[in-house]
Amino acid sequence: MTTRYTKSHEYVRVEGGTGVVGITDYAQSQLGDVVFVELPPMGQTLSKGAEAATVESVKAAAEVNAPVSGEVVEVNSALADSPSLVNEDPSGKGWFLKIKLSDAAELDSLMDEDAYREFLKAVS
Amino acid sequence: MEDPPKEVTSLENCCRAREIFQVSGQRGLGSAVFAVGHAPLSVWPGVLMSECQATVIDVAVRELARTPLYDMHRALGARMTGFAGYAMPVQYPSGIVSEHLHTRALTGLFDVSHMGQAIFAGSHAARRLETLVPGDIAALPLGRMRYTQLLDAQGHILDDLMVTRLDDEAGRERLFLVVNAATKRADFTHLAAELPDCALTVLEDRALLALQGPKAAEVLRRHVSSAAAKSVSAMPFMSAKSYARDDVFFIISRSGYTGEDGFEISIPATATPGFAQELLAEADVRPIGLGARDSLRLEAGLCLYGHDINRTTGPVEAGLLWSISQRRREEGGFFGYEQVKRAIDHGPARLRAGFLLEGKAPAREGSEIVTLEGQTIGRVTSGSFAPSLGRPVAMGYVGAAHAAPGTQVCLIVRGKPLAAKIVSLPFVPHHYFGGD
């Protein structure tokens, strides 16, 4: 199991050929109380960097981009009733969607955990 | 209608501002995200701050003005934001929703020291001020306050403000003014230029605290002199008193911007950290940031200057006619009277309205308002999740023919229509104190 991170604070946790996508703990802390998450339809094909979801906190809306290309095979329906899961457990129950990776090599362009930690030190 | 805020389509603006701010509007999680009643931050030319919302990073905080409570905010773990040139707390660690609900249930302490305070004095200060505002200042008794607006010659709103009548001094009437932070320099310049026969003293060395919520009176009476305690509890909404405690001179008004009972307390800057700590030591009091201040005032249906009212809106269409007395409506004698009178006599072309959204997705400032038939009738000027209602609400202007409560409309968010209904304001009932 590998987890990779983007500079826009999404993560993708790869399990087999599928990536679980969400936002990092840093991102949820910057957003504050999440009140709504708009998820893409199942079956949609996303390319790396394209808008995959929108997350709304009390004060603002932010776009969540696909860290990797592929087809949306599952979305987290629990977020409809409990958007605060994104704050409470961003890397666990607060995941957004699952993507069937179309090009696993794209992962090489993303940061691993150590690199993301260093990146955070630079931006925060 | 004001031009709608544009989405931040390029990251270029954000990158240009990045040394100072992490910026975003509707786009880009990476550039993080706070739309706190974003008054234009004109200090950084070239960056359209009214279109981007800013989160200050630590480096930038040092370049912003500070209130006397800056160190306290940092010590309390506040996330600071640039607002009207000041480093202000947007939220504390518990978060906006929790701060909002705490204020409605118990009491919150807000630092609003960035706002402008001044004494306006002259032999006929009240009558003179009336030439710039439509509110009835001449009839204002000692210790009472009014909400009014500074209007330009077209009847548009330059700012909204609170005016309190203080004791006369040496035969001169004295009015205490509290104005918005982003507009204070322009307001004071305008007052000095238009009314040079009166004396305007800007109170640079005073801070302003707001203590808001159902426990505010019970708390505050423990922190004024014993002689003042009883009168603090008995003060009705929109009244004010001056008190000295030891050598500290307070101006306390029963007023606020949350819809709750509460007080605004003007206090010398040097005494502010100690007094704020005293209030925060109370079990019922928690510090509240600008984020919850904005959601509280939105639920209370109160206008935010620069958003719901600005230099393109007039008081009548903004639903502020209640703040213009019958005498002033008839006599006029203020900038923009002709336009205001026309709006009163013929009805304004558009009206500020409240929207209750049916789903969970909020509509933000700039969202188009359309009829069920798809006709555009206005734009949202404020919109957010309403913590006390657990659902999103918005305010905006619509053509007067469409403004009746109960009207079904759609708010366009990211290209999709969200169902909403026009409702009367406020969204959450006010709990003002009428007096014993």
PDB file of N, CA and C in Angstrom, chain A residues 7-9 23 26-27 29-33 35-36 38 51 54 56-64 80-81 123, chain B residues 18 22 25-30 32-36 79 91 95-97 291 294 360-362 364 384-385 414 416:
ATOM      1  N   LYS A   7       0.745  18.752  -4.350  1.00  0.00           N
ATOM      2  CA  LYS A   7       1.034  20.067  -3.771  1.00  0.00           C
ATOM      3  C   LYS A   7      -0.243  20.804  -3.419  1.00  0.00           C
ATOM      4  N   SER A   8      -1.378  20.344  -3.956  1.00  0.00           N
ATOM      5  CA  SER A   8      -2.643  20.975  -3.572  1.00  0.00           C
ATOM      6  C   SER A   8      -3.350  20.181  -2.469  1.00  0.00           C
ATOM      7  N   HIS A   9      -2.577  19.331  -1.781  1.00  0.00           N
ATOM      8  CA  HIS A   9      -3.025  18.702  -0.533  1.00  0.00           C
ATOM      9  C   HIS A   9      -4.089  17.617  -0.693  1.00  0.00           C
ATOM     10  N   ILE A  23      -8.541  14.472   1.044  1.00  0.00           N
ATOM     11  CA  ILE A  23      -7.692  15.632   1.313  1.00  0.00           C
ATOM     12  C   ILE A  23      -6.925  15.378   2.605  1.00  0.00           C
ATOM     13  N   TYR A  26      -3.746  18.462   6.871  1.00  0.00           N
ATOM     14  CA  TYR A  26      -3.420  19.896   6.756  1.00  0.00           C
ATOM     15  C   TYR A  26      -4.533  20.636   6.008  1.00  0.00           C
ATOM     16  N   ALA A  27      -4.996  20.051   4.924  1.00  0.00           N
ATOM     17  CA  ALA A  27      -6.037  20.703   4.122  1.00  0.00           C
ATOM     18  C   ALA A  27      -7.323  20.872   4.922  1.00  0.00           C
ATOM     19  N   SER A  29      -7.610  21.085   8.085  1.00  0.00           N
ATOM     20  CA  SER A  29      -7.425  22.067   9.157  1.00  0.00           C
ATOM     21  C   SER A  29      -7.461  23.484   8.581  1.00  0.00           C
ATOM     22  N   GLN A  30      -6.977  23.652   7.355  1.00  0.00           N
ATOM     23  CA  GLN A  30      -7.031  24.969   6.723  1.00  0.00           C
ATOM     24  C   GLN A  30      -8.458  25.352   6.344  1.00  0.00           C
ATOM     25  N   LEU A  31      -9.226  24.354   5.924  1.00  0.00           N
ATOM     26  CA  LEU A  31     -10.609  24.627   5.510  1.00  0.00           C
ATOM     27  C   LEU A  31     -11.508  24.953   6.691  1.00  0.00           C
ATOM     28  N   GLY A  32     -11.285  24.285   7.807  1.00  0.00           N
ATOM     29  CA  GLY A  32     -12.218  24.405   8.926  1.00  0.00           C
ATOM     30  C   GLY A  32     -13.423  23.509   8.699  1.00  0.00           C
ATOM     31  N   ASP A  33     -14.501  23.785   9.443  1.00  0.00           N
ATOM     32  CA  ASP A  33     -15.669  22.901   9.449  1.00  0.00           C
ATOM     33  C   ASP A  33     -16.226  22.655   8.053  1.00  0.00           C
ATOM     34  N   VAL A  35     -18.952  21.501   5.511  1.00  0.00           N
ATOM     35  CA  VAL A  35     -20.412  21.406   5.597  1.00  0.00           C
ATOM     36  C   VAL A  35     -21.040  20.737   4.381  1.00  0.00           C
ATOM     37  N   PHE A  36     -20.257  20.541   3.325  1.00  0.00           N
ATOM     38  CA  PHE A  36     -20.828  19.943   2.113  1.00  0.00           C
ATOM     39  C   PHE A  36     -19.695  19.453   1.219  1.00  0.00           C
ATOM     40  N   GLU A  38     -19.293  17.888  -2.731  1.00  0.00           N
ATOM     41  CA  GLU A  38     -19.918  17.486  -3.994  1.00  0.00           C
ATOM     42  C   GLU A  38     -18.997  16.495  -4.685  1.00  0.00           C
ATOM     43  N   GLU A  51     -10.683  18.731 -12.011  1.00  0.00           N
ATOM     44  CA  GLU A  51     -11.550  18.880 -10.848  1.00  0.00           C
ATOM     45  C   GLU A  51     -12.313  17.579 -10.608  1.00  0.00           C
ATOM     46  N   THR A  54     -15.824  19.055  -5.013  1.00  0.00           N
ATOM     47  CA  THR A  54     -15.767  20.371  -4.383  1.00  0.00           C
ATOM     48  C   THR A  54     -16.070  20.188  -2.909  1.00  0.00           C
ATOM     49  N   GLU A  56     -16.897  22.234   0.620  1.00  0.00           N
ATOM     50  CA  GLU A  56     -17.353  23.529   1.133  1.00  0.00           C
ATOM     51  C   GLU A  56     -17.204  23.538   2.646  1.00  0.00           C
ATOM     52  N   SER A  57     -16.485  24.531   3.159  1.00  0.00           N
ATOM     53  CA  SER A  57     -16.479  24.743   4.601  1.00  0.00           C
ATOM     54  C   SER A  57     -17.462  25.868   4.896  1.00  0.00           C
ATOM     55  N   VAL A  58     -17.570  26.260   6.168  1.00  0.00           N
ATOM     56  CA  VAL A  58     -18.508  27.333   6.492  1.00  0.00           C
ATOM     57  C   VAL A  58     -18.219  28.546   5.619  1.00  0.00           C
ATOM     58  N   LYS A  59     -16.929  28.837   5.448  1.00  0.00           N
ATOM     59  CA  LYS A  59     -16.569  30.106   4.840  1.00  0.00           C
ATOM     60  C   LYS A  59     -16.268  30.060   3.358  1.00  0.00           C
ATOM     61  N   ALA A  60     -15.957  28.914   2.796  1.00  0.00           N
ATOM     62  CA  ALA A  60     -15.456  28.943   1.429  1.00  0.00           C
ATOM     63  C   ALA A  60     -15.602  27.599   0.730  1.00  0.00           C
ATOM     64  N   ALA A  61     -15.439  27.662  -0.582  1.00  0.00           N
ATOM     65  CA  ALA A  61     -15.470  26.462  -1.403  1.00  0.00           C
ATOM     66  C   ALA A  61     -14.078  26.213  -1.961  1.00  0.00           C
ATOM     67  N   ALA A  62     -13.686  24.946  -2.042  1.00  0.00           N
ATOM     68  CA  ALA A  62     -12.394  24.627  -2.641  1.00  0.00           C
ATOM     69  C   ALA A  62     -12.546  23.435  -3.564  1.00  0.00           C
ATOM     70  N   GLU A  63     -11.776  23.480  -4.609  1.00  0.00           N
ATOM     71  CA  GLU A  63     -11.809  22.424  -5.616  1.00  0.00           C
ATOM     72  C   GLU A  63     -10.824  21.321  -5.216  1.00  0.00           C
ATOM     73  N   VAL A  64     -11.262  20.099  -5.327  1.00  0.00           N
ATOM     74  CA  VAL A  64     -10.372  18.963  -5.067  1.00  0.00           C
ATOM     75  C   VAL A  64     -10.050  18.334  -6.418  1.00  0.00           C
ATOM     76  N   ALA A  80     -22.481  12.624   2.404  1.00  0.00           N
ATOM     77  CA  ALA A  80     -23.709  13.384   2.156  1.00  0.00           C
ATOM     78  C   ALA A  80     -24.363  13.788   3.474  1.00  0.00           C
ATOM     79  N   ASP A  81     -24.447  12.834   4.400  1.00  0.00           N
ATOM     80  CA  ASP A  81     -25.073  13.141   5.688  1.00  0.00           C
ATOM     81  C   ASP A  81     -24.067  13.605   6.733  1.00  0.00           C
ATOM     82  N   VAL A 123       5.423  25.500   3.253  1.00  0.00           N
ATOM     83  CA  VAL A 123       4.254  26.349   2.970  1.00  0.00           C
ATOM     84  C   VAL A 123       3.558  26.862   4.226  1.00  0.00           C
TER      85      VAL A 123
ATOM     86  N   ARG B  18       1.589  35.425  -3.068  1.00  0.00           N
ATOM     87  CA  ARG B  18       1.894  34.316  -2.200  1.00  0.00           C
ATOM     88  C   ARG B  18       2.902  34.647  -1.097  1.00  0.00           C
ATOM     89  N   GLN B  22      -1.626  33.429   1.430  1.00  0.00           N
ATOM     90  CA  GLN B  22      -2.120  32.301   0.667  1.00  0.00           C
ATOM     91  C   GLN B  22      -3.524  32.701   0.280  1.00  0.00           C
ATOM     92  N   GLY B  25     -10.022  32.025  -4.109  1.00  0.00           N
ATOM     93  CA  GLY B  25     -11.437  32.335  -4.167  1.00  0.00           C
ATOM     94  C   GLY B  25     -12.141  30.999  -4.167  1.00  0.00           C
ATOM     95  N   GLN B  26     -12.903  30.783  -5.190  1.00  0.00           N
ATOM     96  CA  GLN B  26     -13.664  29.547  -5.270  1.00  0.00           C
ATOM     97  C   GLN B  26     -12.795  28.369  -5.724  1.00  0.00           C
ATOM     98  N   ARG B  27     -11.577  28.640  -6.095  1.00  0.00           N
ATOM     99  CA  ARG B  27     -10.783  27.613  -6.763  1.00  0.00           C
ATOM    100  C   ARG B  27      -9.539  27.292  -5.970  1.00  0.00           C
ATOM    101  N   GLY B  28      -9.188  26.021  -5.957  1.00  0.00           N
ATOM    102  CA  GLY B  28      -7.847  25.657  -5.562  1.00  0.00           C
ATOM    103  C   GLY B  28      -7.685  25.440  -4.078  1.00  0.00           C
ATOM    104  N   LEU B  29      -7.734  24.199  -3.703  1.00  0.00           N
ATOM    105  CA  LEU B  29      -7.530  23.824  -2.317  1.00  0.00           C
ATOM    106  C   LEU B  29      -6.116  24.173  -1.888  1.00  0.00           C
ATOM    107  N   GLY B  30      -5.180  23.999  -2.811  1.00  0.00           N
ATOM    108  CA  GLY B  30      -3.775  24.186  -2.479  1.00  0.00           C
ATOM    109  C   GLY B  30      -3.494  25.600  -2.021  1.00  0.00           C
ATOM    110  N   ALA B  32      -5.521  27.332  -0.287  1.00  0.00           N
ATOM    111  CA  ALA B  32      -6.300  27.529   0.944  1.00  0.00           C
ATOM    112  C   ALA B  32      -7.130  28.810   1.021  1.00  0.00           C
ATOM    113  N   VAL B  33      -7.948  28.944   1.921  1.00  0.00           N
ATOM    114  CA  VAL B  33      -9.303  29.217   1.658  1.00  0.00           C
ATOM    115  C   VAL B  33     -10.033  29.873   2.799  1.00  0.00           C
ATOM    116  N   PHE B  34     -10.138  31.154   2.774  1.00  0.00           N
ATOM    117  CA  PHE B  34     -11.043  31.741   3.727  1.00  0.00           C
ATOM    118  C   PHE B  34     -11.782  32.920   3.161  1.00  0.00           C
ATOM    119  N   ALA B  35     -13.063  32.836   3.122  1.00  0.00           N
ATOM    120  CA  ALA B  35     -13.868  33.955   2.646  1.00  0.00           C
ATOM    121  C   ALA B  35     -14.492  34.611   3.863  1.00  0.00           C
ATOM    122  N   VAL B  36     -13.683  35.300   4.592  1.00  0.00           N
ATOM    123  CA  VAL B  36     -14.206  36.005   5.743  1.00  0.00           C
ATOM    124  C   VAL B  36     -14.555  37.377   5.282  1.00  0.00           C
ATOM    125  N   ARG B  79      -6.228  31.254  14.239  1.00  0.00           N
ATOM    126  CA  ARG B  79      -5.723  31.421  12.876  1.00  0.00           C
ATOM    127  C   ARG B  79      -5.962  32.872  12.500  1.00  0.00           C
ATOM    128  N   GLN B  91     -10.567  32.415  13.341  1.00  0.00           N
ATOM    129  CA  GLN B  91     -11.179  31.407  14.211  1.00  0.00           C
ATOM    130  C   GLN B  91     -10.138  30.939  15.216  1.00  0.00           C
ATOM    131  N   GLY B  95     -13.095  26.141  16.176  1.00  0.00           N
ATOM    132  CA  GLY B  95     -13.711  26.254  14.853  1.00  0.00           C
ATOM    133  C   GLY B  95     -14.948  27.138  14.824  1.00  0.00           C
ATOM    134  N   ILE B  96     -15.314  27.539  13.626  1.00  0.00           N
ATOM    135  CA  ILE B  96     -16.362  28.539  13.432  1.00  0.00           C
ATOM    136  C   ILE B  96     -17.724  28.055  13.929  1.00  0.00           C
ATOM    137  N   VAL B  97     -18.073  26.808  13.617  1.00  0.00           N
ATOM    138  CA  VAL B  97     -19.405  26.316  14.002  1.00  0.00           C
ATOM    139  C   VAL B  97     -19.543  26.306  15.523  1.00  0.00           C
ATOM    140  N   GLY B 291     -14.787  34.719  11.572  1.00  0.00           N
ATOM    141  CA  GLY B 291     -15.582  33.741  10.823  1.00  0.00           C
ATOM    142  C   GLY B 291     -16.977  33.604  11.419  1.00  0.00           C
ATOM    143  N   ASP B 294     -19.156  36.684  11.151  1.00  0.00           N
ATOM    144  CA  ASP B 294     -19.840  36.790   9.866  1.00  0.00           C
ATOM    145  C   ASP B 294     -21.056  35.866   9.784  1.00  0.00           C
ATOM    146  N   LYS B 360     -27.957  21.104   0.855  1.00  0.00           N
ATOM    147  CA  LYS B 360     -26.879  21.370   1.803  1.00  0.00           C
ATOM    148  C   LYS B 360     -25.763  22.220   1.229  1.00  0.00           C
ATOM    149  N   ALA B 361     -25.726  22.374  -0.085  1.00  0.00           N
ATOM    150  CA  ALA B 361     -24.633  23.128  -0.701  1.00  0.00           C
ATOM    151  C   ALA B 361     -24.881  24.620  -0.531  1.00  0.00           C
ATOM    152  N   PRO B 362     -23.913  25.360   0.011  1.00  0.00           N
ATOM    153  CA  PRO B 362     -24.095  26.799   0.154  1.00  0.00           C
ATOM    154  C   PRO B 362     -23.942  27.544  -1.168  1.00  0.00           C
ATOM    155  N   ARG B 364     -22.618  31.204  -2.576  1.00  0.00           N
ATOM    156  CA  ARG B 364     -21.738  32.257  -2.068  1.00  0.00           C
ATOM    157  C   ARG B 364     -22.040  33.575  -2.767  1.00  0.00           C
ATOM    158  N   SER B 384     -23.674  31.634   3.119  1.00  0.00           N
ATOM    159  CA  SER B 384     -22.856  30.727   3.915  1.00  0.00           C
ATOM    160  C   SER B 384     -23.740  29.646   4.511  1.00  0.00           C
ATOM    161  N   PHE B 385     -23.090  28.700   5.134  1.00  0.00           N
ATOM    162  CA  PHE B 385     -23.785  27.721   5.970  1.00  0.00           C
ATOM    163  C   PHE B 385     -24.188  28.434   7.251  1.00  0.00           C
ATOM    164  N   ARG B 414     -21.762  26.815  -9.348  1.00  0.00           N
ATOM    165  CA  ARG B 414     -20.945  25.990 -10.248  1.00  0.00           C
ATOM    166  C   ARG B 414     -21.787  25.476 -11.424  1.00  0.00           C
ATOM    167  N   LYS B 416     -24.875  24.894 -11.575  1.00  0.00           N
ATOM    168  CA  LYS B 416     -26.084  24.107 -11.259  1.00  0.00           C
ATOM    169  C   LYS B 416     -27.084  24.941 -10.480  1.00  0.00           C
TER     170      LYS B 416
END
